[in-house]
């Protein structure tokens, strides 16, 4: 299967330097300028700095939330300000000895009927660029709660 051609309307650029997971990352426009540290669970010091999995989780959650709002509007649903998307990104060893990621997305849609919330979450998963990029490459689980 070949990748679909896309004409980007925006391109983000990030530069990593230093010691990989214990280095630094910055965006080309300077908005992001973060020190990285490996989490304690991976043998690093953990602490007050971020790591690649947190950055990926933040991007995925924000992107999925945007997709959720688009599909809700198309379905005639009004989402409140209390709508949330949580992305949990896990990292671990693969059977082949490398490393891989898992993602669990939880959509919180207070006040909606459970079936409608699940349908909106499933529809957002089909629209979200992060979901499209990861589909077939990593395990992504999507769930919805209404409370």
PDB file of C-alpha atoms in Angstrom, residues 18-101:
ATOM      1  CA  UNK A  18      22.495  16.705  22.550  1.00  0.00           C
ATOM      2  CA  UNK A  19      22.229  13.214  23.998  1.00  0.00           C
ATOM      3  CA  UNK A  20      18.994  11.900  22.424  1.00  0.00           C
ATOM      4  CA  UNK A  21      16.510  11.200  25.216  1.00  0.00           C
ATOM      5  CA  UNK A  22      18.647  13.286  27.567  1.00  0.00           C
ATOM      6  CA  UNK A  23      19.185  16.103  25.086  1.00  0.00           C
ATOM      7  CA  UNK A  24      17.116  19.017  23.893  1.00  0.00           C
ATOM      8  CA  UNK A  25      14.360  19.639  21.377  1.00  0.00           C
ATOM      9  CA  UNK A  26      13.276  22.930  19.884  1.00  0.00           C
ATOM     10  CA  UNK A  27      10.923  24.081  17.171  1.00  0.00           C
ATOM     11  CA  UNK A  28      12.303  26.105  14.293  1.00  0.00           C
ATOM     12  CA  UNK A  29      10.240  29.124  15.441  1.00  0.00           C
ATOM     13  CA  UNK A  30      11.491  28.872  19.050  1.00  0.00           C
ATOM     14  CA  UNK A  31       8.040  28.277  20.581  1.00  0.00           C
ATOM     15  CA  UNK A  32       9.193  24.872  21.850  1.00  0.00           C
ATOM     16  CA  UNK A  33      12.559  24.820  23.574  1.00  0.00           C
ATOM     17  CA  UNK A  34      12.698  21.916  25.984  1.00  0.00           C
ATOM     18  CA  UNK A  35      15.264  19.823  27.756  1.00  0.00           C
ATOM     19  CA  UNK A  36      14.583  16.099  27.551  1.00  0.00           C
ATOM     20  CA  UNK A  37      15.200  13.449  30.186  1.00  0.00           C
ATOM     21  CA  UNK A  38      14.507   9.766  30.018  1.00  0.00           C
ATOM     22  CA  UNK A  39      11.827   8.680  32.509  1.00  0.00           C
ATOM     23  CA  UNK A  40      12.894   6.721  35.584  1.00  0.00           C
ATOM     24  CA  UNK A  41      11.058   3.679  34.207  1.00  0.00           C
ATOM     25  CA  UNK A  42      13.553   3.665  31.330  1.00  0.00           C
ATOM     26  CA  UNK A  43      16.630   4.100  33.507  1.00  0.00           C
ATOM     27  CA  UNK A  44      16.768   7.876  33.300  1.00  0.00           C
ATOM     28  CA  UNK A  45      16.599  10.491  36.043  1.00  0.00           C
ATOM     29  CA  UNK A  46      12.993  11.530  35.329  1.00  0.00           C
ATOM     30  CA  UNK A  47      12.146  14.825  36.900  1.00  0.00           C
ATOM     31  CA  UNK A  48      11.112  18.233  35.705  1.00  0.00           C
ATOM     32  CA  UNK A  49      11.731  17.845  31.981  1.00  0.00           C
ATOM     33  CA  UNK A  50       9.706  16.215  29.252  1.00  0.00           C
ATOM     34  CA  UNK A  51      10.330  13.193  27.049  1.00  0.00           C
ATOM     35  CA  UNK A  52       9.371  12.205  23.493  1.00  0.00           C
ATOM     36  CA  UNK A  53       6.383  10.110  24.622  1.00  0.00           C
ATOM     37  CA  UNK A  54       4.873  13.053  26.522  1.00  0.00           C
ATOM     38  CA  UNK A  55       5.317  15.289  23.490  1.00  0.00           C
ATOM     39  CA  UNK A  56       3.710  12.680  21.213  1.00  0.00           C
ATOM     40  CA  UNK A  57       0.830  12.195  23.693  1.00  0.00           C
ATOM     41  CA  UNK A  58       0.213  15.950  23.856  1.00  0.00           C
ATOM     42  CA  UNK A  59       0.191  16.279  20.072  1.00  0.00           C
ATOM     43  CA  UNK A  60      -2.057  13.256  19.580  1.00  0.00           C
ATOM     44  CA  UNK A  61      -4.528  14.394  22.264  1.00  0.00           C
ATOM     45  CA  UNK A  62      -4.796  17.901  20.798  1.00  0.00           C
ATOM     46  CA  UNK A  63      -5.130  16.633  17.231  1.00  0.00           C
ATOM     47  CA  UNK A  64      -7.744  14.010  18.179  1.00  0.00           C
ATOM     48  CA  UNK A  65      -9.688  16.649  20.127  1.00  0.00           C
ATOM     49  CA  UNK A  66      -9.767  18.833  17.013  1.00  0.00           C
ATOM     50  CA  UNK A  67     -10.972  15.889  14.901  1.00  0.00           C
ATOM     51  CA  UNK A  68     -13.614  15.107  17.531  1.00  0.00           C
ATOM     52  CA  UNK A  69     -14.960  18.653  17.341  1.00  0.00           C
ATOM     53  CA  UNK A  70     -15.111  18.452  13.532  1.00  0.00           C
ATOM     54  CA  UNK A  71     -17.044  15.168  13.461  1.00  0.00           C
ATOM     55  CA  UNK A  72     -19.357  16.318  16.268  1.00  0.00           C
ATOM     56  CA  UNK A  73     -20.215  19.479  14.351  1.00  0.00           C
ATOM     57  CA  UNK A  74     -20.860  17.423  11.192  1.00  0.00           C
ATOM     58  CA  UNK A  75     -23.186  15.191  13.248  1.00  0.00           C
ATOM     59  CA  UNK A  76     -25.051  18.194  14.662  1.00  0.00           C
ATOM     60  CA  UNK A  77     -23.764  17.639  18.199  1.00  0.00           C
ATOM     61  CA  UNK A  78     -22.778  20.556  20.423  1.00  0.00           C
ATOM     62  CA  UNK A  79     -19.766  19.684  22.593  1.00  0.00           C
ATOM     63  CA  UNK A  80     -19.265  21.505  25.862  1.00  0.00           C
ATOM     64  CA  UNK A  81     -16.076  23.036  27.201  1.00  0.00           C
ATOM     65  CA  UNK A  82     -15.788  20.041  29.563  1.00  0.00           C
ATOM     66  CA  UNK A  83     -15.020  17.705  26.645  1.00  0.00           C
ATOM     67  CA  UNK A  84     -11.558  16.175  27.025  1.00  0.00           C
ATOM     68  CA  UNK A  85      -9.259  13.823  25.164  1.00  0.00           C
ATOM     69  CA  UNK A  86      -6.563  11.937  27.081  1.00  0.00           C
ATOM     70  CA  UNK A  87      -3.803  10.175  25.167  1.00  0.00           C
ATOM     71  CA  UNK A  88      -1.707   7.590  27.013  1.00  0.00           C
ATOM     72  CA  UNK A  89       1.440   6.703  25.074  1.00  0.00           C
ATOM     73  CA  UNK A  90       3.389   3.655  26.194  1.00  0.00           C
ATOM     74  CA  UNK A  91       6.832   2.548  25.057  1.00  0.00           C
ATOM     75  CA  UNK A  92       8.312  -0.923  25.381  1.00  0.00           C
ATOM     76  CA  UNK A  93      10.358  -3.598  23.704  1.00  0.00           C
ATOM     77  CA  UNK A  94       8.997  -5.362  20.660  1.00  0.00           C
ATOM     78  CA  UNK A  95       9.282  -9.104  20.039  1.00  0.00           C
ATOM     79  CA  UNK A  96      12.032  -8.393  17.495  1.00  0.00           C
ATOM     80  CA  UNK A  97      14.151  -6.588  20.098  1.00  0.00           C
ATOM     81  CA  UNK A  98      13.491  -2.985  19.089  1.00  0.00           C
ATOM     82  CA  UNK A  99      11.122  -0.559  20.741  1.00  0.00           C
ATOM     83  CA  UNK A 100       7.534   0.283  19.895  1.00  0.00           C
ATOM     84  CA  UNK A 101       4.666   2.447  21.050  1.00  0.00           C
TER      85      UNK A 101
END
